[in-house]
Amino acid sequence: MLNWWIVAAVMFLVATMTVVASVLRVVLSRSSGITPGESFRPDRYDLNNLMTRLGMTEEDVRNFTAPVYREVRIPKRTGGTRLLEIPDRQTLALQRRILRRLLTRLKAHQCAVGFEQGLSIVDAARPHTGKEVVIRIDIRRFFESTSSDRVMEWLRSIGWDAPSAEFLTAIVTWQGHLPQGAPTSPRLSNLVNARLDAALEELAGRFNGDYTRYADDITLSFNTRSGRKVRGIIQVVRRLLKQAGYQMHGKKTRVLRKHQRQIVLGLTVNEKVSVPRHIRRRLRAIRHHVSAGRSATMSAAQLQGWTSYESMVEQNSSEL
């Protein structure tokens, strides 16, 4: 006779796989067009349309040389370095034109907050205030894992014919992926991932929770105390990310309970969105030192930057 815990584990696995299958169907069925969920007939736009929109001639297209990138490493705040792939001047100018004339007006999914005009980290954090549990998940090598094939598929899905989609993909991708350093990459990373965002929102909604994504930082929050349910949700997220060509950074996954300090994108969300208390205390101490004429551990410019950041968080967190 099976032990009760084995039976419970099997029942939970079956339930989890049912949710996985259901949400994966959402990924495959939803279109990733200009508006998430809206589909377009193929070959709506051709090279003539593209040249008109970009202000290019056939000669410009023929003479456009292959993009050249240089690699630059910059330090991360958390240690280590980040690789930037910087395009040459000709490519950079055309990418900026593509961003301005083709991509800016397109709608990303409402849960994609990073790189979106008029939105900030406060908008990504606000839905997760006052929850029993906050789950933070990091996508490993986000831009590098957003493939040229997915960019091409998205361009075709919104109506560009094959030659136009191939030309655009060649301009905005590098060595098979979105280059972190190209001005088009942040916007494309949101547009291309509309279906993924829709599926993750669907997952959160099934458990009466919330979901936001800020670039490679995924946050989900729920009013549940069930550790089993949380583990199941994380496994579904892992499957959905894999379906989209991404890998979850397991070591950076965090499950934050209500009795803990729940931090989302550097902001506390336990009761309201705010700058963490230890940072506010440090800033008060520095201001006191400055007002008393004593030396401080920040320059005047740094202190002003932090003051502006505090004001932005306070102002935006109070908005509905």
PDB file of C-alpha atoms in Angstrom:
ATOM      1  CA  MET A   1       0.000   0.000   0.000  1.00  0.00           C
ATOM      2  CA  LEU A   2       1.396   3.385  -0.984  1.00  0.00           C
ATOM      3  CA  ASN A   3       2.253   5.830   1.766  1.00  0.00           C
ATOM      4  CA  TRP A   4      -0.079   8.835   1.968  1.00  0.00           C
ATOM      5  CA  TRP A   5       2.676  11.290   1.071  1.00  0.00           C
ATOM      6  CA  ILE A   6       3.442   9.428  -2.166  1.00  0.00           C
ATOM      7  CA  VAL A   7      -0.214   9.570  -3.143  1.00  0.00           C
ATOM      8  CA  ALA A   8      -0.320  13.288  -2.320  1.00  0.00           C
ATOM      9  CA  ALA A   9       2.836  13.915  -4.356  1.00  0.00           C
ATOM     10  CA  VAL A  10       1.426  12.083  -7.377  1.00  0.00           C
ATOM     11  CA  MET A  11      -1.869  13.994  -7.142  1.00  0.00           C
ATOM     12  CA  PHE A  12       0.007  17.287  -6.934  1.00  0.00           C
ATOM     13  CA  LEU A  13       2.201  16.361  -9.914  1.00  0.00           C
ATOM     14  CA  VAL A  14      -0.865  15.535 -12.010  1.00  0.00           C
ATOM     15  CA  ALA A  15      -2.518  18.829 -11.026  1.00  0.00           C
ATOM     16  CA  THR A  16       0.657  20.779 -11.811  1.00  0.00           C
ATOM     17  CA  MET A  17       1.071  19.168 -15.229  1.00  0.00           C
ATOM     18  CA  THR A  18      -2.584  19.993 -16.007  1.00  0.00           C
ATOM     19  CA  VAL A  19      -1.846  23.658 -15.324  1.00  0.00           C
ATOM     20  CA  VAL A  20       1.365  23.433 -17.386  1.00  0.00           C
ATOM     21  CA  ALA A  21      -0.499  21.975 -20.362  1.00  0.00           C
ATOM     22  CA  SER A  22      -3.295  24.521 -20.080  1.00  0.00           C
ATOM     23  CA  VAL A  23      -0.987  27.523 -19.888  1.00  0.00           C
ATOM     24  CA  LEU A  24       1.279  26.200 -22.634  1.00  0.00           C
ATOM     25  CA  ARG A  25      -1.803  26.084 -24.869  1.00  0.00           C
ATOM     26  CA  VAL A  26      -2.168  29.811 -24.187  1.00  0.00           C
ATOM     27  CA  VAL A  27       1.414  30.367 -25.349  1.00  0.00           C
ATOM     28  CA  LEU A  28       0.800  28.524 -28.593  1.00  0.00           C
ATOM     29  CA  SER A  29      -2.633  29.964 -29.307  1.00  0.00           C
ATOM     30  CA  ARG A  30      -2.145  33.650 -28.567  1.00  0.00           C
ATOM     31  CA  SER A  31      -0.822  35.871 -31.336  1.00  0.00           C
ATOM     32  CA  SER A  32       2.040  38.280 -30.721  1.00  0.00           C
ATOM     33  CA  GLY A  33       0.987  41.109 -32.969  1.00  0.00           C
ATOM     34  CA  ILE A  34       0.783  44.860 -32.503  1.00  0.00           C
ATOM     35  CA  THR A  35      -1.788  44.299 -29.789  1.00  0.00           C
ATOM     36  CA  PRO A  36      -1.362  41.058 -27.795  1.00  0.00           C
ATOM     37  CA  GLY A  37      -4.069  38.652 -28.897  1.00  0.00           C
ATOM     38  CA  GLU A  38      -4.706  40.367 -32.240  1.00  0.00           C
ATOM     39  CA  SER A  39      -3.674  38.544 -35.424  1.00  0.00           C
ATOM     40  CA  PHE A  40      -2.739  39.872 -38.851  1.00  0.00           C
ATOM     41  CA  ARG A  41      -2.852  38.331 -42.270  1.00  0.00           C
ATOM     42  CA  PRO A  42       0.622  37.502 -43.682  1.00  0.00           C
ATOM     43  CA  ASP A  43       2.433  39.639 -46.255  1.00  0.00           C
ATOM     44  CA  ARG A  44       0.557  42.800 -45.429  1.00  0.00           C
ATOM     45  CA  TYR A  45       3.697  44.898 -45.897  1.00  0.00           C
ATOM     46  CA  ASP A  46       6.505  44.488 -48.440  1.00  0.00           C
ATOM     47  CA  LEU A  47       9.914  46.041 -49.151  1.00  0.00           C
ATOM     48  CA  ASN A  48       8.346  49.032 -50.861  1.00  0.00           C
ATOM     49  CA  ASN A  49       6.366  49.777 -47.695  1.00  0.00           C
ATOM     50  CA  LEU A  50       9.497  49.304 -45.625  1.00  0.00           C
ATOM     51  CA  MET A  51      11.626  51.633 -47.760  1.00  0.00           C
ATOM     52  CA  THR A  52       8.905  54.285 -47.668  1.00  0.00           C
ATOM     53  CA  ARG A  53       8.609  54.128 -43.893  1.00  0.00           C
ATOM     54  CA  LEU A  54      12.372  54.236 -43.375  1.00  0.00           C
ATOM     55  CA  GLY A  55      13.035  56.836 -46.082  1.00  0.00           C
ATOM     56  CA  MET A  56      15.315  54.493 -48.015  1.00  0.00           C
ATOM     57  CA  THR A  57      15.782  53.769 -51.726  1.00  0.00           C
ATOM     58  CA  GLU A  58      16.461  50.447 -53.434  1.00  0.00           C
ATOM     59  CA  GLU A  59      20.061  51.573 -53.829  1.00  0.00           C
ATOM     60  CA  ASP A  60      20.280  52.255 -50.082  1.00  0.00           C
ATOM     61  CA  VAL A  61      19.097  48.722 -49.373  1.00  0.00           C
ATOM     62  CA  ARG A  62      21.503  47.162 -51.879  1.00  0.00           C
ATOM     63  CA  ASN A  63      24.471  49.175 -50.639  1.00  0.00           C
ATOM     64  CA  PHE A  64      23.821  48.654 -46.943  1.00  0.00           C
ATOM     65  CA  THR A  65      26.860  46.830 -45.597  1.00  0.00           C
ATOM     66  CA  ALA A  66      26.657  44.062 -43.044  1.00  0.00           C
ATOM     67  CA  PRO A  67      26.514  45.391 -39.447  1.00  0.00           C
ATOM     68  CA  VAL A  68      29.718  45.449 -37.453  1.00  0.00           C
ATOM     69  CA  TYR A  69      29.700  45.363 -33.651  1.00  0.00           C
ATOM     70  CA  ARG A  70      32.325  45.994 -31.009  1.00  0.00           C
ATOM     71  CA  GLU A  71      32.175  44.385 -27.581  1.00  0.00           C
ATOM     72  CA  VAL A  72      32.427  46.444 -24.415  1.00  0.00           C
ATOM     73  CA  ARG A  73      32.296  45.114 -20.853  1.00  0.00           C
ATOM     74  CA  ILE A  74      30.908  47.334 -18.109  1.00  0.00           C
ATOM     75  CA  PRO A  75      30.812  46.574 -14.361  1.00  0.00           C
ATOM     76  CA  LYS A  76      27.575  45.397 -12.745  1.00  0.00           C
ATOM     77  CA  ARG A  77      26.380  46.879  -9.471  1.00  0.00           C
ATOM     78  CA  THR A  78      26.213  43.367  -8.009  1.00  0.00           C
ATOM     79  CA  GLY A  79      29.713  42.445  -9.200  1.00  0.00           C
ATOM     80  CA  GLY A  80      31.092  40.990 -12.390  1.00  0.00           C
ATOM     81  CA  THR A  81      30.706  42.566 -15.803  1.00  0.00           C
ATOM     82  CA  ARG A  82      27.981  42.974 -18.410  1.00  0.00           C
ATOM     83  CA  LEU A  83      28.724  42.517 -22.121  1.00  0.00           C
ATOM     84  CA  LEU A  84      27.475  45.250 -24.442  1.00  0.00           C
ATOM     85  CA  GLU A  85      27.518  44.766 -28.203  1.00  0.00           C
ATOM     86  CA  ILE A  86      27.708  48.229 -29.782  1.00  0.00           C
ATOM     87  CA  PRO A  87      26.765  48.610 -33.477  1.00  0.00           C
ATOM     88  CA  ASP A  88      28.732  50.665 -35.990  1.00  0.00           C
ATOM     89  CA  ARG A  89      27.516  54.173 -36.840  1.00  0.00           C
ATOM     90  CA  GLN A  90      25.645  53.201 -40.009  1.00  0.00           C
ATOM     91  CA  THR A  91      23.787  50.383 -38.253  1.00  0.00           C
ATOM     92  CA  LEU A  92      23.131  52.494 -35.172  1.00  0.00           C
ATOM     93  CA  ALA A  93      21.547  55.264 -37.246  1.00  0.00           C
ATOM     94  CA  LEU A  94      19.274  52.814 -39.069  1.00  0.00           C
ATOM     95  CA  GLN A  95      18.322  51.039 -35.835  1.00  0.00           C
ATOM     96  CA  ARG A  96      17.288  54.363 -34.315  1.00  0.00           C
ATOM     97  CA  ARG A  97      15.158  55.044 -37.383  1.00  0.00           C
ATOM     98  CA  ILE A  98      13.545  51.604 -37.119  1.00  0.00           C
ATOM     99  CA  LEU A  99      12.831  52.208 -33.450  1.00  0.00           C
ATOM    100  CA  ARG A 100      11.325  55.626 -34.094  1.00  0.00           C
ATOM    101  CA  ARG A 101       9.325  54.833 -37.235  1.00  0.00           C
ATOM    102  CA  LEU A 102       8.356  51.171 -36.832  1.00  0.00           C
ATOM    103  CA  LEU A 103       8.494  50.058 -33.212  1.00  0.00           C
ATOM    104  CA  THR A 104       7.655  52.945 -30.889  1.00  0.00           C
ATOM    105  CA  ARG A 105       3.913  52.979 -31.526  1.00  0.00           C
ATOM    106  CA  LEU A 106       3.433  49.222 -31.255  1.00  0.00           C
ATOM    107  CA  LYS A 107       1.885  47.951 -28.045  1.00  0.00           C
ATOM    108  CA  ALA A 108       3.709  45.549 -25.776  1.00  0.00           C
ATOM    109  CA  HIS A 109       1.860  43.446 -23.226  1.00  0.00           C
ATOM    110  CA  GLN A 110       0.584  45.460 -20.274  1.00  0.00           C
ATOM    111  CA  CYS A 111       2.638  43.384 -17.809  1.00  0.00           C
ATOM    112  CA  ALA A 112       5.918  44.264 -19.564  1.00  0.00           C
ATOM    113  CA  VAL A 113       7.052  47.369 -17.686  1.00  0.00           C
ATOM    114  CA  GLY A 114      10.761  47.716 -18.428  1.00  0.00           C
ATOM    115  CA  PHE A 115      11.776  50.042 -21.277  1.00  0.00           C
ATOM    116  CA  GLU A 116       8.181  51.262 -21.704  1.00  0.00           C
ATOM    117  CA  GLN A 117       7.618  55.012 -21.970  1.00  0.00           C
ATOM    118  CA  GLY A 118       5.920  56.528 -18.931  1.00  0.00           C
ATOM    119  CA  LEU A 119       6.479  53.450 -16.739  1.00  0.00           C
ATOM    120  CA  SER A 120       9.049  52.855 -14.005  1.00  0.00           C
ATOM    121  CA  ILE A 121      10.146  50.241 -11.481  1.00  0.00           C
ATOM    122  CA  VAL A 122       7.350  51.501  -9.223  1.00  0.00           C
ATOM    123  CA  ASP A 123       4.790  50.323 -11.788  1.00  0.00           C
ATOM    124  CA  ALA A 124       6.460  46.906 -11.810  1.00  0.00           C
ATOM    125  CA  ALA A 125       6.456  46.714  -8.004  1.00  0.00           C
ATOM    126  CA  ARG A 126       3.017  48.183  -7.156  1.00  0.00           C
ATOM    127  CA  PRO A 127       0.851  45.128  -8.083  1.00  0.00           C
ATOM    128  CA  HIS A 128       2.787  43.029  -5.556  1.00  0.00           C
ATOM    129  CA  THR A 129       2.116  45.089  -2.419  1.00  0.00           C
ATOM    130  CA  GLY A 130       0.534  43.449   0.619  1.00  0.00           C
ATOM    131  CA  LYS A 131       0.776  39.855  -0.690  1.00  0.00           C
ATOM    132  CA  GLU A 132       1.379  36.691   1.311  1.00  0.00           C
ATOM    133  CA  VAL A 133       4.166  35.606  -1.013  1.00  0.00           C
ATOM    134  CA  VAL A 134       6.315  37.296  -3.658  1.00  0.00           C
ATOM    135  CA  ILE A 135       8.243  35.167  -6.170  1.00  0.00           C
ATOM    136  CA  ARG A 136      11.212  36.715  -7.976  1.00  0.00           C
ATOM    137  CA  ILE A 137      12.669  34.945 -10.999  1.00  0.00           C
ATOM    138  CA  ASP A 138      15.588  36.017 -13.191  1.00  0.00           C
ATOM    139  CA  ILE A 139      15.997  35.053 -16.844  1.00  0.00           C
ATOM    140  CA  ARG A 140      19.540  33.972 -17.646  1.00  0.00           C
ATOM    141  CA  ARG A 141      21.217  35.881 -20.528  1.00  0.00           C
ATOM    142  CA  PHE A 142      17.963  37.535 -21.538  1.00  0.00           C
ATOM    143  CA  PHE A 143      18.998  39.442 -24.679  1.00  0.00           C
ATOM    144  CA  GLU A 144      21.439  36.773 -25.810  1.00  0.00           C
ATOM    145  CA  SER A 145      18.645  34.175 -25.528  1.00  0.00           C
ATOM    146  CA  THR A 146      16.128  36.221 -27.540  1.00  0.00           C
ATOM    147  CA  SER A 147      16.844  34.632 -30.894  1.00  0.00           C
ATOM    148  CA  SER A 148      16.837  36.013 -34.424  1.00  0.00           C
ATOM    149  CA  ASP A 149      14.326  33.299 -35.346  1.00  0.00           C
ATOM    150  CA  ARG A 150      11.837  34.646 -32.808  1.00  0.00           C
ATOM    151  CA  VAL A 151      12.351  38.197 -34.083  1.00  0.00           C
ATOM    152  CA  MET A 152      11.761  36.996 -37.630  1.00  0.00           C
ATOM    153  CA  GLU A 153       8.652  35.061 -36.547  1.00  0.00           C
ATOM    154  CA  TRP A 154       7.265  38.141 -34.786  1.00  0.00           C
ATOM    155  CA  LEU A 155       7.892  40.387 -37.809  1.00  0.00           C
ATOM    156  CA  ARG A 156       6.111  37.900 -40.058  1.00  0.00           C
ATOM    157  CA  SER A 157       3.223  37.638 -37.569  1.00  0.00           C
ATOM    158  CA  ILE A 158       2.524  41.380 -37.737  1.00  0.00           C
ATOM    159  CA  GLY A 159       2.402  41.367 -41.529  1.00  0.00           C
ATOM    160  CA  TRP A 160       5.871  41.922 -43.017  1.00  0.00           C
ATOM    161  CA  ASP A 161       6.638  39.693 -45.983  1.00  0.00           C
ATOM    162  CA  ALA A 162       9.677  37.401 -45.921  1.00  0.00           C
ATOM    163  CA  PRO A 163      12.198  39.746 -47.675  1.00  0.00           C
ATOM    164  CA  SER A 164      11.239  42.659 -45.413  1.00  0.00           C
ATOM    165  CA  ALA A 165      11.378  40.532 -42.274  1.00  0.00           C
ATOM    166  CA  GLU A 166      14.766  39.138 -43.295  1.00  0.00           C
ATOM    167  CA  PHE A 167      16.184  42.620 -43.917  1.00  0.00           C
ATOM    168  CA  LEU A 168      14.893  43.969 -40.597  1.00  0.00           C
ATOM    169  CA  THR A 169      16.093  40.925 -38.681  1.00  0.00           C
ATOM    170  CA  ALA A 170      19.571  41.307 -40.188  1.00  0.00           C
ATOM    171  CA  ILE A 171      19.681  44.916 -38.966  1.00  0.00           C
ATOM    172  CA  VAL A 172      18.370  44.460 -35.424  1.00  0.00           C
ATOM    173  CA  THR A 173      20.037  41.153 -34.477  1.00  0.00           C
ATOM    174  CA  TRP A 174      23.634  40.024 -34.270  1.00  0.00           C
ATOM    175  CA  GLN A 175      25.065  36.507 -34.271  1.00  0.00           C
ATOM    176  CA  GLY A 176      21.606  35.023 -33.827  1.00  0.00           C
ATOM    177  CA  HIS A 177      20.281  37.163 -30.990  1.00  0.00           C
ATOM    178  CA  LEU A 178      19.252  40.631 -29.838  1.00  0.00           C
ATOM    179  CA  PRO A 179      22.463  42.544 -29.067  1.00  0.00           C
ATOM    180  CA  GLN A 180      22.475  44.266 -25.701  1.00  0.00           C
ATOM    181  CA  GLY A 181      23.693  47.672 -26.825  1.00  0.00           C
ATOM    182  CA  ALA A 182      21.475  48.183 -29.857  1.00  0.00           C
ATOM    183  CA  PRO A 183      18.735  50.818 -29.331  1.00  0.00           C
ATOM    184  CA  THR A 184      16.103  48.496 -30.837  1.00  0.00           C
ATOM    185  CA  SER A 185      16.776  45.550 -28.513  1.00  0.00           C
ATOM    186  CA  PRO A 186      14.893  46.704 -25.370  1.00  0.00           C
ATOM    187  CA  ARG A 187      11.712  47.503 -27.308  1.00  0.00           C
ATOM    188  CA  LEU A 188      11.900  44.328 -29.379  1.00  0.00           C
ATOM    189  CA  SER A 189      12.432  42.219 -26.266  1.00  0.00           C
ATOM    190  CA  ASN A 190       9.006  43.349 -25.048  1.00  0.00           C
ATOM    191  CA  LEU A 191       7.214  43.072 -28.395  1.00  0.00           C
ATOM    192  CA  VAL A 192       8.594  39.620 -29.176  1.00  0.00           C
ATOM    193  CA  ASN A 193       7.640  38.331 -25.712  1.00  0.00           C
ATOM    194  CA  ALA A 194       3.972  39.364 -25.807  1.00  0.00           C
ATOM    195  CA  ARG A 195       2.843  35.743 -25.913  1.00  0.00           C
ATOM    196  CA  LEU A 196       5.113  34.766 -23.030  1.00  0.00           C
ATOM    197  CA  ASP A 197       3.822  37.691 -20.962  1.00  0.00           C
ATOM    198  CA  ALA A 198       0.229  36.717 -21.767  1.00  0.00           C
ATOM    199  CA  ALA A 199       0.883  33.146 -20.640  1.00  0.00           C
ATOM    200  CA  LEU A 200       2.545  34.222 -17.380  1.00  0.00           C
ATOM    201  CA  GLU A 201      -0.303  36.639 -16.689  1.00  0.00           C
ATOM    202  CA  GLU A 202      -2.710  33.763 -17.340  1.00  0.00           C
ATOM    203  CA  LEU A 203      -0.768  31.598 -14.867  1.00  0.00           C
ATOM    204  CA  ALA A 204      -0.868  34.275 -12.160  1.00  0.00           C
ATOM    205  CA  GLY A 205      -4.575  34.868 -12.765  1.00  0.00           C
ATOM    206  CA  ARG A 206      -5.394  31.199 -12.307  1.00  0.00           C
ATOM    207  CA  PHE A 207      -4.184  31.519  -8.702  1.00  0.00           C
ATOM    208  CA  ASN A 208      -5.641  35.016  -8.157  1.00  0.00           C
ATOM    209  CA  GLY A 209      -2.185  36.543  -8.305  1.00  0.00           C
ATOM    210  CA  ASP A 210      -0.299  39.241 -10.189  1.00  0.00           C
ATOM    211  CA  TYR A 211       2.576  39.218 -12.673  1.00  0.00           C
ATOM    212  CA  THR A 212       4.978  41.846 -13.997  1.00  0.00           C
ATOM    213  CA  ARG A 213       8.211  41.674 -15.979  1.00  0.00           C
ATOM    214  CA  TYR A 214      10.936  44.292 -16.024  1.00  0.00           C
ATOM    215  CA  ALA A 215      13.378  43.150 -18.731  1.00  0.00           C
ATOM    216  CA  ASP A 216      14.798  39.871 -17.356  1.00  0.00           C
ATOM    217  CA  ASP A 217      13.249  40.272 -13.875  1.00  0.00           C
ATOM    218  CA  ILE A 218       9.983  38.359 -13.431  1.00  0.00           C
ATOM    219  CA  THR A 219       7.811  38.943 -10.364  1.00  0.00           C
ATOM    220  CA  LEU A 220       4.697  37.025  -9.359  1.00  0.00           C
ATOM    221  CA  SER A 221       2.750  37.470  -6.128  1.00  0.00           C
ATOM    222  CA  PHE A 222      -0.093  35.567  -4.495  1.00  0.00           C
ATOM    223  CA  ASN A 223      -2.193  35.432  -1.351  1.00  0.00           C
ATOM    224  CA  THR A 224      -1.359  31.828  -0.540  1.00  0.00           C
ATOM    225  CA  ARG A 225       0.707  30.196   2.182  1.00  0.00           C
ATOM    226  CA  SER A 226       1.016  26.877   0.385  1.00  0.00           C
ATOM    227  CA  GLY A 227       4.664  26.062  -0.266  1.00  0.00           C
ATOM    228  CA  ARG A 228       3.585  23.212  -2.530  1.00  0.00           C
ATOM    229  CA  LYS A 229       1.555  25.560  -4.703  1.00  0.00           C
ATOM    230  CA  VAL A 230       4.445  28.040  -4.909  1.00  0.00           C
ATOM    231  CA  ARG A 231       6.860  25.309  -5.977  1.00  0.00           C
ATOM    232  CA  GLY A 232       4.399  24.171  -8.616  1.00  0.00           C
ATOM    233  CA  ILE A 233       4.028  27.712  -9.973  1.00  0.00           C
ATOM    234  CA  ILE A 234       7.816  28.067 -10.233  1.00  0.00           C
ATOM    235  CA  GLN A 235       8.003  24.834 -12.210  1.00  0.00           C
ATOM    236  CA  VAL A 236       5.323  26.075 -14.612  1.00  0.00           C
ATOM    237  CA  VAL A 237       7.280  29.321 -15.097  1.00  0.00           C
ATOM    238  CA  ARG A 238      10.381  27.272 -15.832  1.00  0.00           C
ATOM    239  CA  ARG A 239       8.503  25.345 -18.521  1.00  0.00           C
ATOM    240  CA  LEU A 240       7.043  28.481 -20.076  1.00  0.00           C
ATOM    241  CA  LEU A 241      10.452  30.160 -20.213  1.00  0.00           C
ATOM    242  CA  LYS A 242      11.953  27.062 -21.833  1.00  0.00           C
ATOM    243  CA  GLN A 243       9.129  27.066 -24.385  1.00  0.00           C
ATOM    244  CA  ALA A 244      10.164  30.632 -25.322  1.00  0.00           C
ATOM    245  CA  GLY A 245      13.861  29.737 -25.537  1.00  0.00           C
ATOM    246  CA  TYR A 246      14.892  31.056 -22.127  1.00  0.00           C
ATOM    247  CA  GLN A 247      16.484  29.534 -19.068  1.00  0.00           C
ATOM    248  CA  MET A 248      15.541  30.393 -15.503  1.00  0.00           C
ATOM    249  CA  HIS A 249      18.446  31.488 -13.294  1.00  0.00           C
ATOM    250  CA  GLY A 250      17.804  29.044 -10.459  1.00  0.00           C
ATOM    251  CA  LYS A 251      20.285  30.568  -8.012  1.00  0.00           C
ATOM    252  CA  LYS A 252      18.545  33.946  -8.251  1.00  0.00           C
ATOM    253  CA  THR A 253      15.015  32.666  -7.640  1.00  0.00           C
ATOM    254  CA  ARG A 254      13.575  34.094  -4.416  1.00  0.00           C
ATOM    255  CA  VAL A 255      10.392  33.241  -2.502  1.00  0.00           C
ATOM    256  CA  LEU A 256       9.632  36.041  -0.050  1.00  0.00           C
ATOM    257  CA  ARG A 257       6.953  35.572   2.614  1.00  0.00           C
ATOM    258  CA  LYS A 258       4.960  38.311   4.311  1.00  0.00           C
ATOM    259  CA  HIS A 259       7.045  38.148   7.512  1.00  0.00           C
ATOM    260  CA  GLN A 260      10.194  38.767   5.457  1.00  0.00           C
ATOM    261  CA  ARG A 261      11.337  41.939   3.726  1.00  0.00           C
ATOM    262  CA  GLN A 262       9.727  41.610   0.301  1.00  0.00           C
ATOM    263  CA  ILE A 263      11.920  43.414  -2.227  1.00  0.00           C
ATOM    264  CA  VAL A 264      10.964  43.913  -5.882  1.00  0.00           C
ATOM    265  CA  LEU A 265      13.497  45.712  -8.111  1.00  0.00           C
ATOM    266  CA  GLY A 266      15.123  47.239  -5.034  1.00  0.00           C
ATOM    267  CA  LEU A 267      11.824  48.488  -3.550  1.00  0.00           C
ATOM    268  CA  THR A 268       9.988  47.225  -0.475  1.00  0.00           C
ATOM    269  CA  VAL A 269       6.411  46.053  -1.170  1.00  0.00           C
ATOM    270  CA  ASN A 270       5.269  44.540   2.151  1.00  0.00           C
ATOM    271  CA  GLU A 271       2.693  47.275   2.814  1.00  0.00           C
ATOM    272  CA  LYS A 272       3.350  49.864   0.130  1.00  0.00           C
ATOM    273  CA  VAL A 273       6.010  50.582  -2.472  1.00  0.00           C
ATOM    274  CA  SER A 274       8.887  52.372  -0.775  1.00  0.00           C
ATOM    275  CA  VAL A 275      12.647  52.706  -0.688  1.00  0.00           C
ATOM    276  CA  PRO A 276      13.976  50.133   1.823  1.00  0.00           C
ATOM    277  CA  ARG A 277      14.245  51.415   5.381  1.00  0.00           C
ATOM    278  CA  HIS A 278      18.006  50.867   5.699  1.00  0.00           C
ATOM    279  CA  ILE A 279      18.609  53.075   2.643  1.00  0.00           C
ATOM    280  CA  ARG A 280      16.305  55.805   3.962  1.00  0.00           C
ATOM    281  CA  ARG A 281      18.114  55.739   7.307  1.00  0.00           C
ATOM    282  CA  ARG A 282      21.476  56.005   5.617  1.00  0.00           C
ATOM    283  CA  LEU A 283      20.329  58.951   3.509  1.00  0.00           C
ATOM    284  CA  ARG A 284      18.971  60.749   6.587  1.00  0.00           C
ATOM    285  CA  ALA A 285      22.310  60.268   8.324  1.00  0.00           C
ATOM    286  CA  ILE A 286      24.210  61.631   5.328  1.00  0.00           C
ATOM    287  CA  ARG A 287      21.930  64.680   5.114  1.00  0.00           C
ATOM    288  CA  HIS A 288      22.463  65.302   8.807  1.00  0.00           C
ATOM    289  CA  HIS A 289      26.235  65.176   8.332  1.00  0.00           C
ATOM    290  CA  VAL A 290      26.045  67.583   5.411  1.00  0.00           C
ATOM    291  CA  SER A 291      23.809  70.051   7.285  1.00  0.00           C
ATOM    292  CA  ALA A 292      26.212  69.949  10.220  1.00  0.00           C
ATOM    293  CA  GLY A 293      29.156  70.731   7.952  1.00  0.00           C
ATOM    294  CA  ARG A 294      30.775  67.333   8.386  1.00  0.00           C
ATOM    295  CA  SER A 295      32.168  65.080   5.672  1.00  0.00           C
ATOM    296  CA  ALA A 296      29.781  62.591   4.052  1.00  0.00           C
ATOM    297  CA  THR A 297      30.190  59.260   2.297  1.00  0.00           C
ATOM    298  CA  MET A 298      28.444  60.607  -0.827  1.00  0.00           C
ATOM    299  CA  SER A 299      29.206  63.476  -3.133  1.00  0.00           C
ATOM    300  CA  ALA A 300      26.643  66.260  -3.511  1.00  0.00           C
ATOM    301  CA  ALA A 301      25.693  64.919  -6.945  1.00  0.00           C
ATOM    302  CA  GLN A 302      25.188  61.393  -5.598  1.00  0.00           C
ATOM    303  CA  LEU A 303      23.048  62.647  -2.740  1.00  0.00           C
ATOM    304  CA  GLN A 304      20.947  64.694  -5.142  1.00  0.00           C
ATOM    305  CA  GLY A 305      20.470  61.631  -7.319  1.00  0.00           C
ATOM    306  CA  TRP A 306      19.256  59.567  -4.371  1.00  0.00           C
ATOM    307  CA  THR A 307      16.957  62.394  -3.253  1.00  0.00           C
ATOM    308  CA  SER A 308      15.394  62.541  -6.717  1.00  0.00           C
ATOM    309  CA  TYR A 309      15.006  58.756  -6.692  1.00  0.00           C
ATOM    310  CA  GLU A 310      13.249  58.856  -3.315  1.00  0.00           C
ATOM    311  CA  SER A 311      10.894  61.569  -4.536  1.00  0.00           C
ATOM    312  CA  MET A 312      10.088  59.630  -7.721  1.00  0.00           C
ATOM    313  CA  VAL A 313       9.262  56.482  -5.749  1.00  0.00           C
ATOM    314  CA  GLU A 314       7.144  58.343  -3.223  1.00  0.00           C
ATOM    315  CA  GLN A 315       5.247  60.258  -5.892  1.00  0.00           C
ATOM    316  CA  ASN A 316       4.613  57.288  -8.182  1.00  0.00           C
ATOM    317  CA  SER A 317       3.751  54.862  -5.384  1.00  0.00           C
ATOM    318  CA  SER A 318       0.898  57.130  -4.290  1.00  0.00           C
ATOM    319  CA  GLU A 319      -0.645  57.194  -7.787  1.00  0.00           C
ATOM    320  CA  LEU A 320      -3.482  54.800  -8.542  1.00  0.00           C
TER     321      LEU A 320
END
